[in-house]
Amino acid sequence: MEGNADTDLQPWPGFKNYFQFKRQEDDKQKFQCKLCLPVVKLISASSSSPSNLTTHIKVSPSQTLGFDLTDAVKVSLCGMVFCFRVHPGQVESLNKDLKNCKRQKTSPISEKPLTQQDIRQFQKKSASVPQATVDRLVVDFIINDLQPFSLVEKPSFQNLIKGLQPERSVIGRKSVMRTIEENYQKMKTALINKMSNVTYVCTTADAWTARNRSYLGVTCHWIDAETLQRHSAAIACRRLKGSHTYKLLASTLEDIHKEFKIQNKVERTVTDNGSNFCKAFRLFGGQHVDIDTDSSEDDIPMDFTEVASFLDQAEESEVMYHLPHHHRCACHTLNLIASKDVEAAESDKTFKAVSRAAFGKCQAIFNKQSRSSLASDTVKEKLGRLLVVPNSTRWNSVYQALECITSLEEKQEGIFDALCDTLEMPSFRQTEMTFIKEFCEVMKPVCQALDILQGEKTASLGFLLPTITCLREKLHDKKISGNLRYCVSLVDALLAGISKRFGRLFQDNDYILASILHPRFKLSWIKCTEDKQKAVTLFKELVTSSQSEGSSDESEHRSSEEDNDEKGFFDSLATVGKTTSINEADRFIAQEPTSTASMLDQRFLKPLFIKYNTALPASAAVERLFSIGGQIFVPNRANISDANFERQLLLKVNKGLITYL
């Protein structure tokens, strides 16, 4: 049968002799059967399948009605006329045409592909990620997961990226290092710009040695003037070459402060009690309070010095460094009290005998668990867990190890006797187990004080005196409770150590004002009436002087506009402002202490709070910096350069700060 002029629009060439394409309706196509003429018969077919067209040709009414009909036969059923048009002679011809023809690839109307797309091609197109994004994600992964730069050269990593993004390449090692350097410079610039708008900052510093290299780590902390939220940043982990002399520490720290332009903004620098740090700040720093000695100048014996040594010292002192006020880490000081000063408790013979026996047996179990896999499995089987093993750098690990023993013994009495029998070790006597429980009871407040003071987000210098005061009270209450049989001398040693190392801080005005200005404490930590009155006077004097200093610039501006005849005439009215500030100070003190900072909304209180509480009581922040640094300085990365080590470390530590900057 002949086709007509519309064959160019026929999407199904095999049906061109049988159907004429009429129109497109959404995803359906309308065809007119040429074999049914003169009757107009429209058949709807899918854009992806001509099954309806095939059915129209091949399926006979006899298959559905049960009798044969010839072409153009009319049947009357129940008064209704049905016309059936069948094409029995076209089936074989249609099959031949379908074999010889292929479907057009595009629709005549929509010009869209009619073949079903491969799902993989669709996923490839929709999931494509730009090359810049792939590079950024790889660099972020290396920084945040502390991975070596050579990771991008490993075939397995390259296969991973290629498998996820076949059209993208893997960034090279040199490009990774260059990108990290650029990110570091951006972060450093942002930090400098941020701290240029900050009035007061505090830094913590400490020295660290790993893989035969030494570094000076420095962190910076400040309080937001609007929200009073504390923010922290690691600003340096600088290589120290040579002996850690006080001059090397002083020069390196001063250079870091100048590098970030904070040399005139640092209220205090917090370090541990290392002798070289203390000497550096004693010679080059501001005034400080020595909290590690109870000797006075009158007690120092006269010493004669040779002239030659004096000249050498004079020559060395020619180079002067500028360092801020110094504060010794309160946590490190408490650590010294708990590890060194408690040795005075052994003056009590009973305490000495019981403590050495108990600690000796505990240490034997710790050693056995650490050195023998068989013993470790036995401990896990008997106790259901492994014991906490103390380390030499942190005293509170000793408390945690002994507290673990007491808690397990309380849950199941006699469990350590069974363990010692299995390990073939001497078991604990009742007196020794009682001593361990008393030791943990006495040392628990010391550990709580350590945890409070080393908090980086919540703790400030104003926490120090109230925390030490509460620690004293708790220890004193345990002593007079009468529940201690072996550890009374331990309490005495702790109280003596606290008085020796922290006593002078209670006479320092800066520390007193920092606690009074903190809304959580105010005067609540001062028990003596006389001391409380002195503190109130000190606080009012500070508020008055701050009020006068704040209004000095304004008065100078007014005086320049006043007529000469008015100068000095109204000066007596300034006492009104002083009285107002004192009244506001009284109102602040009269309010109950609270954890919220809403009472600092007064114009003069907020800057005073920031000034005196910017400093931290402990240097735990810089020690956390070294903990992360140890994860970078693993054996297979011992050859990393000092610059790359510092950049990766600081980008990792300051990850959460970058969005704030």
mmCIF file of C-alpha atoms in Angstrom, residues 364-643:
data_model
loop_
_atom_site.group_PDB
_atom_site.id
_atom_site.type_symbol
_atom_site.label_atom_id
_atom_site.label_comp_id
_atom_site.label_asym_id
_atom_site.label_seq_id
_atom_site.Cartn_x
_atom_site.Cartn_y
_atom_site.Cartn_z
ATOM 1 C CA ALA A 364 51.881 -4.734 90.345
ATOM 2 C CA ILE A 365 48.453 -5.379 88.815
ATOM 3 C CA PHE A 366 48.885 -2.425 86.416
ATOM 4 C CA ASN A 367 52.278 -3.744 85.308
ATOM 5 C CA LYS A 368 50.944 -7.254 84.858
ATOM 6 C CA GLN A 369 48.052 -6.055 82.711
ATOM 7 C CA SER A 370 50.307 -3.830 80.573
ATOM 8 C CA ARG A 371 53.086 -6.337 79.956
ATOM 9 C CA SER A 372 51.267 -9.656 79.562
ATOM 10 C CA SER A 373 48.527 -10.372 77.049
ATOM 11 C CA LEU A 374 47.516 -13.428 79.072
ATOM 12 C CA ALA A 375 47.137 -11.322 82.213
ATOM 13 C CA SER A 376 45.237 -8.677 80.241
ATOM 14 C CA ASP A 377 42.772 -11.316 79.026
ATOM 15 C CA THR A 378 42.387 -12.590 82.577
ATOM 16 C CA VAL A 379 41.613 -9.112 83.910
ATOM 17 C CA LYS A 380 39.034 -8.570 81.151
ATOM 18 C CA GLU A 381 37.425 -11.943 81.899
ATOM 19 C CA LYS A 382 37.265 -11.493 85.684
ATOM 20 C CA LEU A 383 36.344 -7.802 85.852
ATOM 21 C CA GLY A 384 34.455 -7.385 82.593
ATOM 22 C CA ARG A 385 36.807 -4.567 81.576
ATOM 23 C CA LEU A 386 40.455 -3.518 81.714
ATOM 24 C CA LEU A 387 41.785 -1.419 84.561
ATOM 25 C CA VAL A 388 42.763 2.218 84.068
ATOM 26 C CA VAL A 389 46.554 2.420 84.072
ATOM 27 C CA PRO A 390 48.039 5.694 85.411
ATOM 28 C CA ASN A 391 50.667 7.657 83.500
ATOM 29 C CA SER A 392 53.516 9.790 84.757
ATOM 30 C CA THR A 393 52.426 13.111 83.255
ATOM 31 C CA ARG A 394 49.032 13.526 84.910
ATOM 32 C CA TRP A 395 48.354 12.973 88.588
ATOM 33 C CA ASN A 396 44.589 12.675 88.091
ATOM 34 C CA SER A 397 45.249 9.466 86.147
ATOM 35 C CA VAL A 398 46.346 7.941 89.480
ATOM 36 C CA TYR A 399 43.042 8.955 91.024
ATOM 37 C CA GLN A 400 41.099 7.561 88.060
ATOM 38 C CA ALA A 401 42.974 4.257 88.271
ATOM 39 C CA LEU A 402 42.282 3.848 91.994
ATOM 40 C CA GLU A 403 38.689 5.024 91.598
ATOM 41 C CA CYS A 404 38.198 2.294 88.998
ATOM 42 C CA ILE A 405 39.367 -0.304 91.544
ATOM 43 C CA THR A 406 37.056 0.956 94.299
ATOM 44 C CA SER A 407 34.006 1.118 92.016
ATOM 45 C CA LEU A 408 34.546 -2.470 90.843
ATOM 46 C CA GLU A 409 35.033 -3.663 94.421
ATOM 47 C CA GLU A 410 31.825 -1.930 95.513
ATOM 48 C CA LYS A 411 29.838 -3.607 92.745
ATOM 49 C CA GLN A 412 31.117 -7.078 93.633
ATOM 50 C CA GLU A 413 32.913 -7.467 96.943
ATOM 51 C CA GLY A 414 35.923 -9.760 96.837
ATOM 52 C CA ILE A 415 36.319 -9.565 93.059
ATOM 53 C CA PHE A 416 39.950 -8.439 93.389
ATOM 54 C CA ASP A 417 40.775 -11.301 95.711
ATOM 55 C CA ALA A 418 39.673 -13.697 92.971
ATOM 56 C CA LEU A 419 41.665 -11.761 90.396
ATOM 57 C CA CYS A 420 44.825 -11.785 92.497
ATOM 58 C CA ASP A 421 44.469 -15.519 93.099
ATOM 59 C CA THR A 422 44.165 -16.149 89.351
ATOM 60 C CA LEU A 423 47.200 -13.949 88.597
ATOM 61 C CA GLU A 424 49.100 -15.566 91.473
ATOM 62 C CA MET A 425 49.668 -12.225 93.175
ATOM 63 C CA PRO A 426 49.250 -11.131 96.805
ATOM 64 C CA SER A 427 45.657 -10.154 97.479
ATOM 65 C CA PHE A 428 44.551 -6.893 99.093
ATOM 66 C CA ARG A 429 44.096 -6.775 102.832
ATOM 67 C CA GLN A 430 41.028 -5.080 104.252
ATOM 68 C CA THR A 431 43.110 -2.198 105.605
ATOM 69 C CA GLU A 432 44.643 -1.624 102.161
ATOM 70 C CA MET A 433 41.284 -1.599 100.410
ATOM 71 C CA THR A 434 39.941 0.791 103.053
ATOM 72 C CA PHE A 435 42.930 3.063 102.451
ATOM 73 C CA ILE A 436 42.300 3.122 98.711
ATOM 74 C CA LYS A 437 38.672 4.144 99.303
ATOM 75 C CA GLU A 438 39.719 6.924 101.707
ATOM 76 C CA PHE A 439 42.388 8.118 99.281
ATOM 77 C CA CYS A 440 39.806 8.446 96.487
ATOM 78 C CA GLU A 441 37.386 10.198 98.824
ATOM 79 C CA VAL A 442 40.011 12.784 99.807
ATOM 80 C CA MET A 443 41.342 13.320 96.294
ATOM 81 C CA LYS A 444 37.963 13.592 94.587
ATOM 82 C CA PRO A 445 37.582 17.365 95.244
ATOM 83 C CA VAL A 446 41.116 17.929 93.917
ATOM 84 C CA CYS A 447 40.158 16.207 90.666
ATOM 85 C CA GLN A 448 36.955 18.217 90.460
ATOM 86 C CA ALA A 449 38.952 21.430 90.870
ATOM 87 C CA LEU A 450 41.305 20.330 88.093
ATOM 88 C CA ASP A 451 38.421 19.657 85.723
ATOM 89 C CA ILE A 452 36.841 23.046 86.466
ATOM 90 C CA LEU A 453 40.015 25.094 86.046
ATOM 91 C CA GLN A 454 41.112 23.481 82.802
ATOM 92 C CA GLY A 455 37.828 24.258 81.066
ATOM 93 C CA GLU A 456 38.640 26.365 78.016
ATOM 94 C CA LYS A 457 35.174 27.724 77.227
ATOM 95 C CA THR A 458 33.723 28.348 80.679
ATOM 96 C CA ALA A 459 36.636 28.961 83.054
ATOM 97 C CA SER A 460 38.320 32.331 83.433
ATOM 98 C CA LEU A 461 40.718 33.894 85.916
ATOM 99 C CA GLY A 462 37.774 34.721 88.151
ATOM 100 C CA PHE A 463 37.228 31.004 88.753
ATOM 101 C CA LEU A 464 40.583 30.498 90.461
ATOM 102 C CA LEU A 465 40.118 31.935 93.979
ATOM 103 C CA PRO A 466 36.544 30.613 94.448
ATOM 104 C CA THR A 467 37.654 27.153 93.268
ATOM 105 C CA ILE A 468 40.622 27.049 95.659
ATOM 106 C CA THR A 469 38.423 28.343 98.486
ATOM 107 C CA CYS A 470 35.848 25.592 97.931
ATOM 108 C CA LEU A 471 38.622 23.008 97.702
ATOM 109 C CA ARG A 472 39.982 24.105 101.066
ATOM 110 C CA GLU A 473 36.538 23.892 102.655
ATOM 111 C CA LYS A 474 35.832 20.425 101.282
ATOM 112 C CA LEU A 475 39.174 19.093 102.507
ATOM 113 C CA HIS A 476 38.664 20.676 105.926
ATOM 114 C CA ASP A 477 35.185 19.151 106.205
ATOM 115 C CA LYS A 478 36.588 15.694 105.441
ATOM 116 C CA LYS A 479 39.209 16.139 108.138
ATOM 117 C CA ILE A 480 36.750 17.067 110.889
ATOM 118 C CA SER A 481 34.127 14.524 109.789
ATOM 119 C CA GLY A 482 35.855 11.754 111.730
ATOM 120 C CA ASN A 483 35.367 9.256 108.892
ATOM 121 C CA LEU A 484 39.048 9.083 107.955
ATOM 122 C CA ARG A 485 41.161 6.429 109.598
ATOM 123 C CA TYR A 486 44.350 6.511 107.541
ATOM 124 C CA CYS A 487 44.280 9.697 105.400
ATOM 125 C CA VAL A 488 44.104 12.539 107.944
ATOM 126 C CA SER A 489 47.779 13.304 107.332
ATOM 127 C CA LEU A 490 47.057 13.335 103.586
ATOM 128 C CA VAL A 491 44.469 16.090 104.103
ATOM 129 C CA ASP A 492 46.956 18.085 106.181
ATOM 130 C CA ALA A 493 49.591 17.773 103.471
ATOM 131 C CA LEU A 494 47.144 18.940 100.789
ATOM 132 C CA LEU A 495 46.025 21.954 102.837
ATOM 133 C CA ALA A 496 49.621 22.905 103.516
ATOM 134 C CA GLY A 497 50.508 22.628 99.833
ATOM 135 C CA ILE A 498 47.533 24.782 98.831
ATOM 136 C CA SER A 499 48.486 27.487 101.323
ATOM 137 C CA LYS A 500 52.093 27.390 100.157
ATOM 138 C CA ARG A 501 51.457 27.583 96.436
ATOM 139 C CA PHE A 502 48.214 29.592 96.240
ATOM 140 C CA GLY A 503 48.290 31.652 99.455
ATOM 141 C CA ARG A 504 49.693 34.831 97.932
ATOM 142 C CA LEU A 505 47.075 34.940 95.216
ATOM 143 C CA PHE A 506 44.477 35.804 97.858
ATOM 144 C CA GLN A 507 46.410 39.045 98.462
ATOM 145 C CA ASP A 508 46.628 40.007 94.797
ATOM 146 C CA ASN A 509 44.107 42.654 93.766
ATOM 147 C CA ASP A 510 43.845 41.496 90.151
ATOM 148 C CA TYR A 511 42.789 37.991 91.174
ATOM 149 C CA ILE A 512 40.350 39.328 93.776
ATOM 150 C CA LEU A 513 38.735 41.744 91.302
ATOM 151 C CA ALA A 514 38.499 39.042 88.630
ATOM 152 C CA SER A 515 36.400 36.908 90.991
ATOM 153 C CA ILE A 516 34.237 39.804 92.202
ATOM 154 C CA LEU A 517 33.490 40.880 88.633
ATOM 155 C CA HIS A 518 32.380 37.374 87.676
ATOM 156 C CA PRO A 519 28.563 37.188 88.039
ATOM 157 C CA ARG A 520 28.754 33.608 89.237
ATOM 158 C CA PHE A 521 30.843 34.392 92.333
ATOM 159 C CA LYS A 522 31.007 38.089 93.300
ATOM 160 C CA LEU A 523 31.728 38.085 97.055
ATOM 161 C CA SER A 524 30.253 34.668 97.845
ATOM 162 C CA TRP A 525 33.664 33.010 98.142
ATOM 163 C CA ILE A 526 34.945 35.454 100.798
ATOM 164 C CA LYS A 527 33.992 34.208 104.275
ATOM 165 C CA CYS A 528 35.845 36.639 106.521
ATOM 166 C CA THR A 529 33.864 39.841 107.174
ATOM 167 C CA GLU A 530 36.963 42.000 107.254
ATOM 168 C CA ASP A 531 38.269 40.564 103.977
ATOM 169 C CA LYS A 532 34.863 41.033 102.389
ATOM 170 C CA GLN A 533 34.780 44.713 103.388
ATOM 171 C CA LYS A 534 38.246 45.232 101.922
ATOM 172 C CA ALA A 535 37.127 43.567 98.702
ATOM 173 C CA VAL A 536 34.058 45.839 98.473
ATOM 174 C CA THR A 537 36.227 48.917 98.938
ATOM 175 C CA LEU A 538 38.664 47.681 96.315
ATOM 176 C CA PHE A 539 35.827 47.057 93.862
ATOM 177 C CA LYS A 540 34.269 50.498 94.383
ATOM 178 C CA GLU A 541 37.623 52.183 93.888
ATOM 179 C CA LEU A 542 38.056 50.296 90.620
ATOM 180 C CA VAL A 543 34.588 51.283 89.413
ATOM 181 C CA THR A 544 35.148 54.926 90.340
ATOM 182 C CA SER A 545 38.514 55.127 88.616
ATOM 183 C CA SER A 546 37.120 53.362 85.557
ATOM 184 C CA GLN A 547 34.188 55.765 85.447
ATOM 185 C CA SER A 548 36.465 58.783 85.623
ATOM 186 C CA GLU A 549 38.805 57.414 82.967
ATOM 187 C CA GLY A 550 35.888 56.665 80.673
ATOM 188 C CA SER A 551 34.528 60.184 80.979
ATOM 189 C CA SER A 552 37.908 61.928 80.659
ATOM 190 C CA ASP A 553 37.856 61.876 76.876
ATOM 191 C CA GLU A 554 34.317 63.204 76.850
ATOM 192 C CA SER A 555 35.156 66.013 79.270
ATOM 193 C CA GLU A 556 38.194 66.979 77.233
ATOM 194 C CA HIS A 557 35.980 67.183 74.162
ATOM 195 C CA ARG A 558 33.493 69.394 76.014
ATOM 196 C CA SER A 559 36.175 71.651 77.444
ATOM 197 C CA SER A 560 37.423 72.453 73.981
ATOM 198 C CA GLU A 561 33.969 73.782 73.131
ATOM 199 C CA GLU A 562 33.407 75.693 76.372
ATOM 200 C CA ASP A 563 33.945 79.388 76.685
ATOM 201 C CA ASN A 564 37.010 80.388 78.691
ATOM 202 C CA ASP A 565 34.758 81.911 81.358
ATOM 203 C CA GLU A 566 33.086 78.521 81.947
ATOM 204 C CA LYS A 567 36.247 76.475 82.407
ATOM 205 C CA GLY A 568 36.419 74.961 85.892
ATOM 206 C CA PHE A 569 33.114 76.480 86.973
ATOM 207 C CA PHE A 570 31.052 73.254 86.706
ATOM 208 C CA ASP A 571 33.742 70.783 87.848
ATOM 209 C CA SER A 572 32.008 70.175 91.173
ATOM 210 C CA LEU A 573 29.069 68.601 89.356
ATOM 211 C CA ALA A 574 31.302 65.672 88.357
ATOM 212 C CA THR A 575 30.717 64.150 91.801
ATOM 213 C CA VAL A 576 27.233 63.210 90.629
ATOM 214 C CA GLY A 577 28.700 60.789 88.127
ATOM 215 C CA LYS A 578 30.941 59.285 90.784
ATOM 216 C CA THR A 579 28.005 58.798 93.140
ATOM 217 C CA THR A 580 26.009 57.134 90.380
ATOM 218 C CA SER A 581 28.814 54.708 89.592
ATOM 219 C CA ILE A 582 29.184 53.808 93.287
ATOM 220 C CA ASN A 583 25.437 53.207 93.547
ATOM 221 C CA GLU A 584 25.585 50.931 90.525
ATOM 222 C CA ALA A 585 28.509 49.086 92.096
ATOM 223 C CA ASP A 586 26.484 48.577 95.282
ATOM 224 C CA ARG A 587 23.566 47.322 93.217
ATOM 225 C CA PHE A 588 25.795 44.821 91.411
ATOM 226 C CA ILE A 589 27.226 43.490 94.674
ATOM 227 C CA ALA A 590 23.783 43.286 96.300
ATOM 228 C CA GLN A 591 22.395 41.069 93.555
ATOM 229 C CA GLU A 592 22.627 37.321 94.015
ATOM 230 C CA PRO A 593 25.372 35.522 92.023
ATOM 231 C CA THR A 594 24.098 34.011 88.800
ATOM 232 C CA SER A 595 25.515 32.087 85.861
ATOM 233 C CA THR A 596 24.068 34.586 83.371
ATOM 234 C CA ALA A 597 25.910 37.697 82.259
ATOM 235 C CA SER A 598 22.861 39.963 82.041
ATOM 236 C CA MET A 599 23.910 41.943 85.108
ATOM 237 C CA LEU A 600 27.056 43.019 83.255
ATOM 238 C CA ASP A 601 25.020 45.218 80.927
ATOM 239 C CA GLN A 602 26.029 48.319 82.855
ATOM 240 C CA ARG A 603 28.269 50.451 80.709
ATOM 241 C CA PHE A 604 31.266 50.270 83.047
ATOM 242 C CA LEU A 605 31.008 46.614 84.206
ATOM 243 C CA LYS A 606 31.328 44.832 80.876
ATOM 244 C CA PRO A 607 34.773 46.254 79.916
ATOM 245 C CA LEU A 608 36.035 45.594 83.448
ATOM 246 C CA PHE A 609 34.843 42.003 83.306
ATOM 247 C CA ILE A 610 36.588 41.505 79.958
ATOM 248 C CA LYS A 611 39.822 43.034 81.199
ATOM 249 C CA TYR A 612 40.118 40.978 84.380
ATOM 250 C CA ASN A 613 38.635 37.708 83.115
ATOM 251 C CA THR A 614 40.201 37.376 79.689
ATOM 252 C CA ALA A 615 43.059 35.361 81.195
ATOM 253 C CA LEU A 616 42.656 31.623 81.720
ATOM 254 C CA PRO A 617 43.564 29.937 85.009
ATOM 255 C CA ALA A 618 45.310 27.002 83.272
ATOM 256 C CA SER A 619 47.373 26.225 80.182
ATOM 257 C CA ALA A 620 45.385 23.139 79.198
ATOM 258 C CA ALA A 621 44.591 24.648 75.784
ATOM 259 C CA VAL A 622 48.185 24.472 74.570
ATOM 260 C CA GLU A 623 48.498 20.924 75.867
ATOM 261 C CA ARG A 624 45.508 19.954 73.732
ATOM 262 C CA LEU A 625 47.388 21.469 70.805
ATOM 263 C CA PHE A 626 50.280 19.086 71.440
ATOM 264 C CA SER A 627 47.903 16.130 71.696
ATOM 265 C CA ILE A 628 46.770 16.758 68.122
ATOM 266 C CA GLY A 629 50.344 17.426 67.044
ATOM 267 C CA GLY A 630 51.306 13.968 68.249
ATOM 268 C CA GLN A 631 48.812 12.482 65.790
ATOM 269 C CA ILE A 632 50.593 14.254 62.935
ATOM 270 C CA PHE A 633 54.104 13.458 64.105
ATOM 271 C CA VAL A 634 53.784 9.686 63.670
ATOM 272 C CA PRO A 635 56.855 7.590 62.725
ATOM 273 C CA ASN A 636 56.117 7.511 58.998
ATOM 274 C CA ARG A 637 55.900 11.329 58.958
ATOM 275 C CA ALA A 638 59.019 12.068 60.994
ATOM 276 C CA ASN A 639 60.567 13.935 58.061
ATOM 277 C CA ILE A 640 57.773 16.468 57.643
ATOM 278 C CA SER A 641 59.125 20.020 57.493
ATOM 279 C CA ASP A 642 58.541 22.344 60.439
ATOM 280 C CA ALA A 643 56.533 24.766 58.287
#
